[in-house]
mmCIF file of C-alpha atoms and ligand atoms in Angstrom:
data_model
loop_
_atom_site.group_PDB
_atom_site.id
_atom_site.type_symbol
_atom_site.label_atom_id
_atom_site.label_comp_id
_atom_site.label_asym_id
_atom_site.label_seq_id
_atom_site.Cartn_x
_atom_site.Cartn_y
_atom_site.Cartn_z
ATOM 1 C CA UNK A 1 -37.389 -18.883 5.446
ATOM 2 C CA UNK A 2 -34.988 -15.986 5.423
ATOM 3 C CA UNK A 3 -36.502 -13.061 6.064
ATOM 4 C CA UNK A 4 -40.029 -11.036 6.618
ATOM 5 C CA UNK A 5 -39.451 -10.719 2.376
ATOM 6 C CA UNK A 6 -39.454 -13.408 0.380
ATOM 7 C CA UNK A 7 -35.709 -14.071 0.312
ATOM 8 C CA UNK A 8 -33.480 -11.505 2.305
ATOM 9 C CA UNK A 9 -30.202 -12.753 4.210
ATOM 10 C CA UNK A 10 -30.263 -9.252 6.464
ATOM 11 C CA UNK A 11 -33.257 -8.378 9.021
ATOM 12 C CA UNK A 12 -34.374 -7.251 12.794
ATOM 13 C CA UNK A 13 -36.334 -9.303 15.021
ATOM 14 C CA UNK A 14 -37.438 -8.971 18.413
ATOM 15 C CA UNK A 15 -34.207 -6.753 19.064
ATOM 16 C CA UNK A 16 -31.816 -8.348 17.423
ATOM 17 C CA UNK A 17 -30.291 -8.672 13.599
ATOM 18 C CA UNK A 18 -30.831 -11.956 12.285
ATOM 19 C CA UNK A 19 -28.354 -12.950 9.406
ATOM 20 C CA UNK A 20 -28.719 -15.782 7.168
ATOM 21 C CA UNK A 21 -25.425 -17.708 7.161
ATOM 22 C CA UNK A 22 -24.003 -17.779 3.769
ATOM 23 C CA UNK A 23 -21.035 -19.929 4.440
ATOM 24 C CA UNK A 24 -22.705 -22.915 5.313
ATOM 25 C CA UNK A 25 -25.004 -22.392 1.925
ATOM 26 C CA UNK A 26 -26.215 -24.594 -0.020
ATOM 27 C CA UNK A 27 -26.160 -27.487 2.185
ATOM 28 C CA UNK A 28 -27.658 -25.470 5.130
ATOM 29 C CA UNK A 29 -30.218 -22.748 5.848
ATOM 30 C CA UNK A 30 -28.538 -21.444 9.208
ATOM 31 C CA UNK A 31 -29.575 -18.087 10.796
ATOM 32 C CA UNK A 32 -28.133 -16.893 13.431
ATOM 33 C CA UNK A 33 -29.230 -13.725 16.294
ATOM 34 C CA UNK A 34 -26.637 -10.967 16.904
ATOM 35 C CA UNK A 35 -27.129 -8.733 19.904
ATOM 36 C CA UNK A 36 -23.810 -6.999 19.742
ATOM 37 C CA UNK A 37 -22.160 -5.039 17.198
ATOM 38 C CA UNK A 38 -18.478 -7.043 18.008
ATOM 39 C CA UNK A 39 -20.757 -10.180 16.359
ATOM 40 C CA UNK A 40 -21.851 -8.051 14.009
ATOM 41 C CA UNK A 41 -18.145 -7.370 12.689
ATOM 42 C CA UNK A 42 -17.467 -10.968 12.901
ATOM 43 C CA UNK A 43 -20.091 -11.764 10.587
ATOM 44 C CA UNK A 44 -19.244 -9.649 8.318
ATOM 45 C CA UNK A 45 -15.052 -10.431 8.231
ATOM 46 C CA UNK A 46 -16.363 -14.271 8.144
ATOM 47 C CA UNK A 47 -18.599 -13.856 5.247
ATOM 48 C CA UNK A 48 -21.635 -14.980 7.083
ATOM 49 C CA UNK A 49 -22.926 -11.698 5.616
ATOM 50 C CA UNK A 50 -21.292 -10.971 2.460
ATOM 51 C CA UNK A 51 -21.972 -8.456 -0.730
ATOM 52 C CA UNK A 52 -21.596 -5.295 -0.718
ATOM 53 C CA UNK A 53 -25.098 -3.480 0.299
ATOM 54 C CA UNK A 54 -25.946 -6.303 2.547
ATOM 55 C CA UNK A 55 -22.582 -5.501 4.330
ATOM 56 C CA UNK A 56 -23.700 -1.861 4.589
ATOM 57 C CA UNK A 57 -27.480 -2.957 5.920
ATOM 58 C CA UNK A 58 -25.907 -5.630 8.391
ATOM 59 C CA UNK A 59 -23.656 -2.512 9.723
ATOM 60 C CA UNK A 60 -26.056 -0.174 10.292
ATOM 61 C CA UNK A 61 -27.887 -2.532 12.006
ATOM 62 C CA UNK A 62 -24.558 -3.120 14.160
ATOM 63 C CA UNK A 63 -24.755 0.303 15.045
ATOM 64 C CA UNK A 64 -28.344 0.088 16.306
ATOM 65 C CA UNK A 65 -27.200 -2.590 18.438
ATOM 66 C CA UNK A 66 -24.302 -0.367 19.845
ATOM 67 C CA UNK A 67 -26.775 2.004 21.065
ATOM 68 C CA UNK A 68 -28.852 -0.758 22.809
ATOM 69 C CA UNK A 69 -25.087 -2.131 24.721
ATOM 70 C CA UNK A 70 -24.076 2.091 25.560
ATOM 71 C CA UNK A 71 -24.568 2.208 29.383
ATOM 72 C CA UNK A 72 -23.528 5.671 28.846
ATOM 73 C CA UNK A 73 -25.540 8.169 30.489
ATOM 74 C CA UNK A 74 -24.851 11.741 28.618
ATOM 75 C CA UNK A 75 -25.118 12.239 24.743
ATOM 76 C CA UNK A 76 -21.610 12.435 24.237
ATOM 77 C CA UNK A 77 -20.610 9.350 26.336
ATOM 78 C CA UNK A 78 -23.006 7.468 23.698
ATOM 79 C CA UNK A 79 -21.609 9.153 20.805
ATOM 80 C CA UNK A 80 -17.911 7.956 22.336
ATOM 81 C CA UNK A 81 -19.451 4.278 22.434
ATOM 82 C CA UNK A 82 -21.039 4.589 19.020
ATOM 83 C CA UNK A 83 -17.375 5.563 18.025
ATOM 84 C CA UNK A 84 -15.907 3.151 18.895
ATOM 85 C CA UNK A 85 -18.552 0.527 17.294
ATOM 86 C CA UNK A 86 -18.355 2.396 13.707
ATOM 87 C CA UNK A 87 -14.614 2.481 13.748
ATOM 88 C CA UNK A 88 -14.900 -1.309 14.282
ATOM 89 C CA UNK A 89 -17.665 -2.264 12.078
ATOM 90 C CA UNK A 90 -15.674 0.003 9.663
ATOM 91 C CA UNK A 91 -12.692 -2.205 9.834
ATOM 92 C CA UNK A 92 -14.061 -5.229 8.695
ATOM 93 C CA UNK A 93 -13.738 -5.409 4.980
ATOM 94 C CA UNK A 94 -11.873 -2.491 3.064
ATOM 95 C CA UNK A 95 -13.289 -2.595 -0.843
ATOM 96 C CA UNK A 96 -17.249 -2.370 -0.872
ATOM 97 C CA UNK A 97 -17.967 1.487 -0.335
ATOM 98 C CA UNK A 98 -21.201 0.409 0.560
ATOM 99 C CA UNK A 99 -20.170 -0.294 4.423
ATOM 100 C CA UNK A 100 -18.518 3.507 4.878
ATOM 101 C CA UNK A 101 -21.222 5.016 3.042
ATOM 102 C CA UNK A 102 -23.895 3.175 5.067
ATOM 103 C CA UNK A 103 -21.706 3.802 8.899
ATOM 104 C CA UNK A 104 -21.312 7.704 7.587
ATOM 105 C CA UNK A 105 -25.072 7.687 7.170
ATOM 106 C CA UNK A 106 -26.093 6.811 10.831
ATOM 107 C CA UNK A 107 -22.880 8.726 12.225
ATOM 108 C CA UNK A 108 -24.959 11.938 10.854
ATOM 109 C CA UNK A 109 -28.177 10.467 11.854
ATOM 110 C CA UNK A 110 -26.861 10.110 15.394
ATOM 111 C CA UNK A 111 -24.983 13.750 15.509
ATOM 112 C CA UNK A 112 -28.884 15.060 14.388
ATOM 113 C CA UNK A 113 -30.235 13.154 17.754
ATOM 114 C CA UNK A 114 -27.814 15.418 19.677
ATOM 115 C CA UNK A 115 -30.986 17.383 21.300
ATOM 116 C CA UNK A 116 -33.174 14.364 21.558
ATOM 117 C CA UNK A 117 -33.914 12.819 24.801
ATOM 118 C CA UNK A 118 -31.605 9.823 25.439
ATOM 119 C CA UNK A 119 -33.936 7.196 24.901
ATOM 120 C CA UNK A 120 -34.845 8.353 22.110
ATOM 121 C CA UNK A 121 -31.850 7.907 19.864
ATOM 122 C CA UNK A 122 -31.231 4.051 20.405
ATOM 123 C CA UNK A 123 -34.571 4.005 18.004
ATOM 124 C CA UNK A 124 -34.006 6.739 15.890
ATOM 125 C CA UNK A 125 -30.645 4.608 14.847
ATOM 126 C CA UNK A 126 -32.814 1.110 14.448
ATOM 127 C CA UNK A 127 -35.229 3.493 12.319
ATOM 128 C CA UNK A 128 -32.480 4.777 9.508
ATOM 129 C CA UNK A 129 -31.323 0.975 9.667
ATOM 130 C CA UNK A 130 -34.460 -0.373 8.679
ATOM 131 C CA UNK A 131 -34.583 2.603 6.282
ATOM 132 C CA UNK A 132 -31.750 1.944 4.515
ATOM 133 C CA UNK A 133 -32.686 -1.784 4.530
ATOM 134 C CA UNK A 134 -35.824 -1.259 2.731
ATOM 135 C CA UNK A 135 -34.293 1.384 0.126
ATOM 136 C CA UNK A 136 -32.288 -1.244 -1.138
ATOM 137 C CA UNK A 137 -34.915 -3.768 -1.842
ATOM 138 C CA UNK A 138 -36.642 -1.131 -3.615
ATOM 139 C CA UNK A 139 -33.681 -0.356 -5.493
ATOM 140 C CA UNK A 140 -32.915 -3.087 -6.745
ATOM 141 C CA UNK A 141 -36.304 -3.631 -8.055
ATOM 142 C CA UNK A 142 -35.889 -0.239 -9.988
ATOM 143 C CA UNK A 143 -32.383 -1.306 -10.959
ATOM 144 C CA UNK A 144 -33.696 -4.775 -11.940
ATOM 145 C CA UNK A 145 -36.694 -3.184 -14.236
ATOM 146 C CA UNK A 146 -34.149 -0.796 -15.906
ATOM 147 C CA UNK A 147 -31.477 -3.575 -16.470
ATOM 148 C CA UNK A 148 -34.145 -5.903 -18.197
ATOM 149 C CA UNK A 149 -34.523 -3.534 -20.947
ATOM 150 C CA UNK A 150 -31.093 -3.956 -21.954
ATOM 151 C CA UNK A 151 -31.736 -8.034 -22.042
ATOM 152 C CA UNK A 152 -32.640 -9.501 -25.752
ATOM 153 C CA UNK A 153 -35.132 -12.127 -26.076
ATOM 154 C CA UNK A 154 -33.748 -15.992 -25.564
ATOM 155 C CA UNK A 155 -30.537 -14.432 -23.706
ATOM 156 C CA UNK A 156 -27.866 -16.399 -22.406
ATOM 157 C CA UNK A 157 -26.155 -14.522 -19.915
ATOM 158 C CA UNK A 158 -23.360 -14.851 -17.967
ATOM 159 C CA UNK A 159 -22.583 -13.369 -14.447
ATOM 160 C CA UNK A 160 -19.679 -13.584 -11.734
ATOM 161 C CA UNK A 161 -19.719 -14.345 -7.932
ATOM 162 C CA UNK A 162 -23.114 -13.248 -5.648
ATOM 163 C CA UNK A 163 -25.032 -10.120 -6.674
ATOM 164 C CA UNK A 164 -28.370 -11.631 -5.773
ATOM 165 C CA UNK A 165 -30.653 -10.905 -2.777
ATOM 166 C CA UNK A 166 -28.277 -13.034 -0.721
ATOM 167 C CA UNK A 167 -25.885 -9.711 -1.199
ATOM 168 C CA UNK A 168 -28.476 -6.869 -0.829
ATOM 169 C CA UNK A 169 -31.302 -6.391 1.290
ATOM 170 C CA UNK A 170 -33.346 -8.690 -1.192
ATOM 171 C CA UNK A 171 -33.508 -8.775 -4.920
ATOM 172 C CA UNK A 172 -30.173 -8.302 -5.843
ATOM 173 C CA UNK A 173 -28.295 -6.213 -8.750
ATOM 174 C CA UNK A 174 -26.935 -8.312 -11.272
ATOM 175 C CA UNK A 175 -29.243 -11.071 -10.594
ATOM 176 C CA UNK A 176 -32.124 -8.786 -9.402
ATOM 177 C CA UNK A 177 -31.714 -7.529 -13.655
ATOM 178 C CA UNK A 178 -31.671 -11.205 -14.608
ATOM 179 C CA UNK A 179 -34.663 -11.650 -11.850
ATOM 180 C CA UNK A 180 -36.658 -9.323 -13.763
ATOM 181 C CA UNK A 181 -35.873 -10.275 -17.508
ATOM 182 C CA UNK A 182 -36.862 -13.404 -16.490
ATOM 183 C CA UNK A 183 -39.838 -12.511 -14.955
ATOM 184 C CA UNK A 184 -40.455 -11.476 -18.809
ATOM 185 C CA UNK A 185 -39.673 -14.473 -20.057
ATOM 186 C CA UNK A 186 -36.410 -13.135 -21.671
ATOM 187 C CA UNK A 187 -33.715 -15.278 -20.152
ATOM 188 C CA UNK A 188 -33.177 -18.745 -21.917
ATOM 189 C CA UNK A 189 -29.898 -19.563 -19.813
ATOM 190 C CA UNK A 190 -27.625 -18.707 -17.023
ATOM 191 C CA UNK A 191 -24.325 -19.441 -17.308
ATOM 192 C CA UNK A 192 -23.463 -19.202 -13.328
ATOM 193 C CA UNK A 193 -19.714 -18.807 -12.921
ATOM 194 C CA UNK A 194 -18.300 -21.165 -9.678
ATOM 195 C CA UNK A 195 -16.115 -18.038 -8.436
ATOM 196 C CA UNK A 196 -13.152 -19.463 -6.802
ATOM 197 C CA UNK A 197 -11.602 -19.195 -4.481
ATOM 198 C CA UNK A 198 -14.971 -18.798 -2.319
ATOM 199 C CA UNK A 199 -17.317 -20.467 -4.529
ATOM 200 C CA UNK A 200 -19.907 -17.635 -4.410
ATOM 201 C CA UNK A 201 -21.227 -18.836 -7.734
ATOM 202 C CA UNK A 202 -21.849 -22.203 -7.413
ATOM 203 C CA UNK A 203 -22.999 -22.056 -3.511
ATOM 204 C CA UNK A 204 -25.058 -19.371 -3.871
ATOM 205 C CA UNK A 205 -26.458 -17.420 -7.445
ATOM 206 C CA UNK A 206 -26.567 -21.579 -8.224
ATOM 207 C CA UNK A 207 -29.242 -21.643 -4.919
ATOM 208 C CA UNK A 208 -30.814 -18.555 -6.181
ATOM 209 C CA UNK A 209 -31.357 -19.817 -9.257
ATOM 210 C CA UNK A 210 -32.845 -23.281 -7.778
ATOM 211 C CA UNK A 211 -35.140 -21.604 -5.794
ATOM 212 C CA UNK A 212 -36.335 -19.105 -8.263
ATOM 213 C CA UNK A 213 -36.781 -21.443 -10.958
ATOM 214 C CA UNK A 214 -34.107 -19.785 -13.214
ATOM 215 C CA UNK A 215 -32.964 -21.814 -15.881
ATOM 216 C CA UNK A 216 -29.205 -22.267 -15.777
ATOM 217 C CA UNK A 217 -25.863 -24.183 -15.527
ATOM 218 C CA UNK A 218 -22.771 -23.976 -13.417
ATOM 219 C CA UNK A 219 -19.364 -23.269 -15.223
ATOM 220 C CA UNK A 220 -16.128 -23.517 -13.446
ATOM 221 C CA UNK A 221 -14.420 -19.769 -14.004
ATOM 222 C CA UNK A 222 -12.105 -21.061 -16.819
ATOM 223 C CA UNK A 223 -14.773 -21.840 -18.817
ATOM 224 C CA UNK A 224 -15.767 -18.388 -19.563
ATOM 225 C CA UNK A 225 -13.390 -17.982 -22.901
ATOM 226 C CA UNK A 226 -14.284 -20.877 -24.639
ATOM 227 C CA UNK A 227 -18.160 -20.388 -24.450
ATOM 228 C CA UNK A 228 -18.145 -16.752 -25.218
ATOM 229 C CA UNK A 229 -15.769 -17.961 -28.559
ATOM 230 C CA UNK A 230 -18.604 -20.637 -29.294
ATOM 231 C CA UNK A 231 -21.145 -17.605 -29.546
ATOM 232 C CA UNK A 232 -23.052 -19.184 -26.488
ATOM 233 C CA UNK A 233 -23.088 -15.698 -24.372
ATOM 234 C CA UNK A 234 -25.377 -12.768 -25.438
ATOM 235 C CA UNK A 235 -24.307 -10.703 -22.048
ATOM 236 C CA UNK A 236 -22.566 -10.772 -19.298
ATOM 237 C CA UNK A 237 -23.974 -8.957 -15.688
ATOM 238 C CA UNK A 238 -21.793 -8.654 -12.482
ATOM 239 C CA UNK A 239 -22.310 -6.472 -9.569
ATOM 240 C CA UNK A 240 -19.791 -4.180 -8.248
ATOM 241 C CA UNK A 241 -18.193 -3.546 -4.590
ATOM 242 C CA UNK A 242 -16.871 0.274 -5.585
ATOM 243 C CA UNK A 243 -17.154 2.272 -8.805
ATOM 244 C CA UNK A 244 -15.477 5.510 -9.045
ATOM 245 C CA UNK A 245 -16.689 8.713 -10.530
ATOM 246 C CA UNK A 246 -15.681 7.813 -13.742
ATOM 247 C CA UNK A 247 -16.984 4.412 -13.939
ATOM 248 C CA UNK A 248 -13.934 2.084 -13.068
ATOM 249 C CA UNK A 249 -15.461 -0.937 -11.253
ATOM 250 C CA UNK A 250 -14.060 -3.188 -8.557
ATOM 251 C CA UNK A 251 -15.845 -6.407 -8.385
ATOM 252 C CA UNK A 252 -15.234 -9.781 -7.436
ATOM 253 C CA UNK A 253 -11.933 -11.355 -8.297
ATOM 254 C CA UNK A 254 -12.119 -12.388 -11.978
ATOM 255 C CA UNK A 255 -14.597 -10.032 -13.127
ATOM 256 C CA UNK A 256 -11.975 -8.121 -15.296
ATOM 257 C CA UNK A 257 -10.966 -10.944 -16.852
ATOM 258 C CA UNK A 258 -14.939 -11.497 -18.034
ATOM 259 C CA UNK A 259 -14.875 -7.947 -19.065
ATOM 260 C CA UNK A 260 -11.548 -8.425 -21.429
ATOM 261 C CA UNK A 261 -13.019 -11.759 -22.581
ATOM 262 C CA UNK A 262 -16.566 -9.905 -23.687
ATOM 263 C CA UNK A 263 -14.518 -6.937 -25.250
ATOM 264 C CA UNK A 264 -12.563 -9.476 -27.254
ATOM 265 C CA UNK A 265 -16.042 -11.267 -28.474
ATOM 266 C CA UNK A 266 -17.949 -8.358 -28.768
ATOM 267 C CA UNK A 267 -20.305 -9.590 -26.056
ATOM 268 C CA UNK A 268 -22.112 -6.361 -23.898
ATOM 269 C CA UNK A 269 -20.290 -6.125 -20.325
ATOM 270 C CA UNK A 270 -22.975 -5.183 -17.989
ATOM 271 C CA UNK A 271 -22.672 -3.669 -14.635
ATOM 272 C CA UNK A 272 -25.592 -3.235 -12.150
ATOM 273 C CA UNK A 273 -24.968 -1.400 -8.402
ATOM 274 C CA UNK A 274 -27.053 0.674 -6.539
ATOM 275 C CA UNK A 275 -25.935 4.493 -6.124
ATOM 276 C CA UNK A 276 -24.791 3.464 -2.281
ATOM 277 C CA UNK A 277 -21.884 1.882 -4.430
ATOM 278 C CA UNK A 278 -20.702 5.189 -6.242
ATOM 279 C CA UNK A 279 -17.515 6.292 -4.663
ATOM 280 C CA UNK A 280 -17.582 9.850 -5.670
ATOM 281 C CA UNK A 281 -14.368 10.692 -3.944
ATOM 282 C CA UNK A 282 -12.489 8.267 -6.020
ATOM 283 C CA UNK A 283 -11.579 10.063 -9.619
ATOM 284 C CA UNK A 284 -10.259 6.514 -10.885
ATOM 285 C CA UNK A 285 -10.082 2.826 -9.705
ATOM 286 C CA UNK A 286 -6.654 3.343 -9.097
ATOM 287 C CA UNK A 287 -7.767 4.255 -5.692
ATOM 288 C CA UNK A 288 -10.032 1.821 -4.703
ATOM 289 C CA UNK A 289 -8.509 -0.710 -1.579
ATOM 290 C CA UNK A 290 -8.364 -4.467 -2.833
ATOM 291 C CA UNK A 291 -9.162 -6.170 0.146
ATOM 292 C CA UNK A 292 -6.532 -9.449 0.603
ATOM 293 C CA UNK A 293 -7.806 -12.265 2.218
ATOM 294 C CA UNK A 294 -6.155 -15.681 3.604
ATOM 295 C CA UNK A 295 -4.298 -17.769 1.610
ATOM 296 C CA UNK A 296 -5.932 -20.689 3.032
ATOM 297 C CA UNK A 297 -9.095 -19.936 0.945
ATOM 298 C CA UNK A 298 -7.007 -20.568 -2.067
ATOM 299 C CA UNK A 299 -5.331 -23.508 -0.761
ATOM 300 C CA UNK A 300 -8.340 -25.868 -0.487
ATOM 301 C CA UNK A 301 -11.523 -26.479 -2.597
ATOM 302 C CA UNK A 302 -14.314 -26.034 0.519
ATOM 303 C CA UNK A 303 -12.882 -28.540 3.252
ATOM 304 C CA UNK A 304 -10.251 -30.398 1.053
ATOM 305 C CA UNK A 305 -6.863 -28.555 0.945
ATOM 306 C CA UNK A 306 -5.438 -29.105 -2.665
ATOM 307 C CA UNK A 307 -2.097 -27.524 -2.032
ATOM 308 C CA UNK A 308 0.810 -28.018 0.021
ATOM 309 C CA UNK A 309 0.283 -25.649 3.589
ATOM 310 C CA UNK A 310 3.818 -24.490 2.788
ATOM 311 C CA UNK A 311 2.849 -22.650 -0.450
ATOM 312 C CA UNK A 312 2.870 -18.898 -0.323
ATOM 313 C CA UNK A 313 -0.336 -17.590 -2.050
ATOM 314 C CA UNK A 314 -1.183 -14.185 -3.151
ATOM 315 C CA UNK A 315 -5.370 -13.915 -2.809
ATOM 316 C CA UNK A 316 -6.939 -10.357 -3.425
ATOM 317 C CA UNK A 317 -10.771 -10.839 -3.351
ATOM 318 C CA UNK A 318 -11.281 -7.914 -5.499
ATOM 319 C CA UNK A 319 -10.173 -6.722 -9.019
ATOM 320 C CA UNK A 320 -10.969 -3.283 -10.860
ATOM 321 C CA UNK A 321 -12.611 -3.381 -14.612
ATOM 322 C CA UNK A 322 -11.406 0.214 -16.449
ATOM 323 C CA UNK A 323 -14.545 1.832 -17.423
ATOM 324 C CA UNK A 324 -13.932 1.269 -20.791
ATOM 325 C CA UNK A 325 -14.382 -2.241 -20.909
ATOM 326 C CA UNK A 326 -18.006 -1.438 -19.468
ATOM 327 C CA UNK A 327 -21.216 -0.935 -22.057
ATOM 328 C CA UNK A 328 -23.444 0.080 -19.328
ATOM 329 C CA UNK A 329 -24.132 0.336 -15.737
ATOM 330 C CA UNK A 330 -27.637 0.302 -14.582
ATOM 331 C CA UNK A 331 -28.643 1.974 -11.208
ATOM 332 C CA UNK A 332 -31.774 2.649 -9.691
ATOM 333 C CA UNK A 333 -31.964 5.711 -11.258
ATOM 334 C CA UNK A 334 -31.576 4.566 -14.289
ATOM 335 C CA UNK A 335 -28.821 3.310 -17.239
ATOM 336 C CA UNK A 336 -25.651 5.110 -17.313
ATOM 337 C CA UNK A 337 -23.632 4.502 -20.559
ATOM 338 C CA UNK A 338 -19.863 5.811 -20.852
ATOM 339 C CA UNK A 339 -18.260 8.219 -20.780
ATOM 340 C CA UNK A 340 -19.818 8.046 -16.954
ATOM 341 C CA UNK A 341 -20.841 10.989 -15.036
ATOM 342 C CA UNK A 342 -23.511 10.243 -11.933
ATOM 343 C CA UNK A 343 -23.676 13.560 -10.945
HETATM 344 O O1 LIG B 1 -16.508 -11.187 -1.160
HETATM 345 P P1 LIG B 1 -17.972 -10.941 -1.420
HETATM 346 O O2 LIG B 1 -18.757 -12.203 -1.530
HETATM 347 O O3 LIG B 1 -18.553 -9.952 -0.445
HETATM 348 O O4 LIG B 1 -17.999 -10.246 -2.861
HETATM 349 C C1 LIG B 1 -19.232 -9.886 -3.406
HETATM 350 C C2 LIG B 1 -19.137 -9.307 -4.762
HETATM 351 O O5 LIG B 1 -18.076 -9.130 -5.327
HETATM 352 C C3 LIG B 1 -20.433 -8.845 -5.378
HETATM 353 O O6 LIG B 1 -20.411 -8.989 -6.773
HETATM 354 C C4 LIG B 1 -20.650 -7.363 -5.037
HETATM 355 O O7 LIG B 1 -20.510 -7.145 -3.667
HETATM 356 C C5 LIG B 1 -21.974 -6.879 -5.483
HETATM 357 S S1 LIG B 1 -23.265 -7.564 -4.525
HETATM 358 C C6 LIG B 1 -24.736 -6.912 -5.028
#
């Protein structure tokens, strides 16, 4: 299931974006038709779609469906519509660049339809989303064929949170690299970080790794320090949400701490993100918005609450790794090593 490729949680059929739902992973393989671009949003707050390019494909997608709900009847009454549809996909979730760069992309796309007959740019829109859909998967594959160069023989590795083909188009970053050095039978072990507070770990690189037939084992997030001091990790691999033009990284919450805890053990810190995820505008990570969620999420483990509903909670979702700590960070256009310039 999921998807015309062989694992994608993003894609269009018969009109309408399909979306794998991630938060009922791994106990269920849910997908579930959107229509309209207000359920489109809601996926995408709820973390039915999450990671950041399959945030961006999902809203481009919403934007195709906008076009198809416009009862407008003149270009610019569409582009009002369409307005007000990227202005609310936009609002979703702050910190993954991917999403603005991806609703920027079809707001040009749509101002170049300006002279095209009206019918004509409802299709042009679905076209650049299924274009920017099937970029990804293709770079991630480039991504994932540079990144297992950098991967010794018999590595252990360790990565953070979701950056799999349940967070991109298909494929994935960090686990698209470990995909790949796999596929050359380079990886002996995956150490699969849980990644509280929403478990993206251990619900779903863990079901990756399953299905794919990559060896690993789970490791709740504390466990990190004591392995790395034991000489058991060769590398660790995240993904990132935003990295800035000089190579600061937000990623999922506890990534930093990984990156401080491979500096101290002299273990390579690996990033891998598609250019989409290059904030250019940003001169440091200082910048970058740290999306806060609910303090519920931290308040239970899945269904069970484990603290009092009274407790006050502080729960970014993101934190920001200073270049420095970072050896590498492999795109689809190839391996960037500090100091980083993408130009
Ligand atoms: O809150 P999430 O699950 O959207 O966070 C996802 C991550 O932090 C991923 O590591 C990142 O988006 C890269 S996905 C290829």
């Amino acid at each position: 299931m999921t998807g015309p490729d062989s694992l994608s949680p993003v894609w269009w059929a018969d009109g309408r974006l399909m979306l794998l739902d991630q938060t009922l992973l791994p106990t269920q393989e849910v997908v579930r038709a959107h229509e309209r671009w207000e359920d489109v949003a809601d996926a995408i707050r709820t973390l039915v779609v999450r990671g950041a390019p399959a945030i961006g494909v999902a809203a481009a997608f919403g934007v195709a469906l906008a076009a198809g709900q416009s009862r407008a009847t003149t270009f610019d009454g569409l582009l009002a519509d369409l307005e007000t549809a990227i202005k609310g996909l936009a609002a979703t979730r702050p910190t993954a660049v991917n999403l603005f760069w991806a609703l920027d992309r079809m707001k040009r796309v749509l101002l170049d339809a300006r002279d095209l007959p009206l019918d004509r740019v409802g299709p042009r829109l679905l076209a650049e989303a299924q274009a920017i859909r099937d970029a990804d998967i293709a770079a991630n594959r480039a991504m994932g064929a540079h990144g297992a160069g950098l991967v010794p023989a018999n590595a252990r590795i360790l990565t953070h949170c979701n950056a799999g083909a349940l967070a991109t188009a298909g494929y994935g970053t960090a686990l698209g690299v470990i995909r790949a050095a796999h596929a050359q039978g380079k990886v002996a072990l995956v150490w699969v970080d849980e990644t509280r507070p929403v478990m993206q770990g251990s619900r779903l690189t863990a079901w990756e790794c399953v299905r794919e037939g990559i060896p690993h084992r789970l490791i709740s997030d504390v466990a990190a320090a004591s392995l790395m001091a034991r000489g058991q990790v060769d590398l660790v691999v995240t993904g990132a949400d935003r990295i800035a033009a000089n190579g600061d990284t937000a990623n999922k919450i506890g990534t930093y701490s990984l990156a401080v805890l491979a500096r101290h053990h002299g273990v390579p810190f690996y990033v891998a993100a598609p250019f989409s995820t290059i904030d250019p505008a940003l001169p440091s990570g200082a910048g970058i918005p740290i999306e806060e969620r609910d303090g519920a999420e931290v308040r239970r483990v899945g269904a069970t609450q484990t603290a009092p509903s009274e407790s006050p909670v502080y729960n970014p979702a993101f934190d920001v790794t200073p270049a420095d700590l970072i050896a590498a960070i492999v795109t689809e256009r190839g391996v960037f090593r500090p100091p980083y310039r993408f130009g």
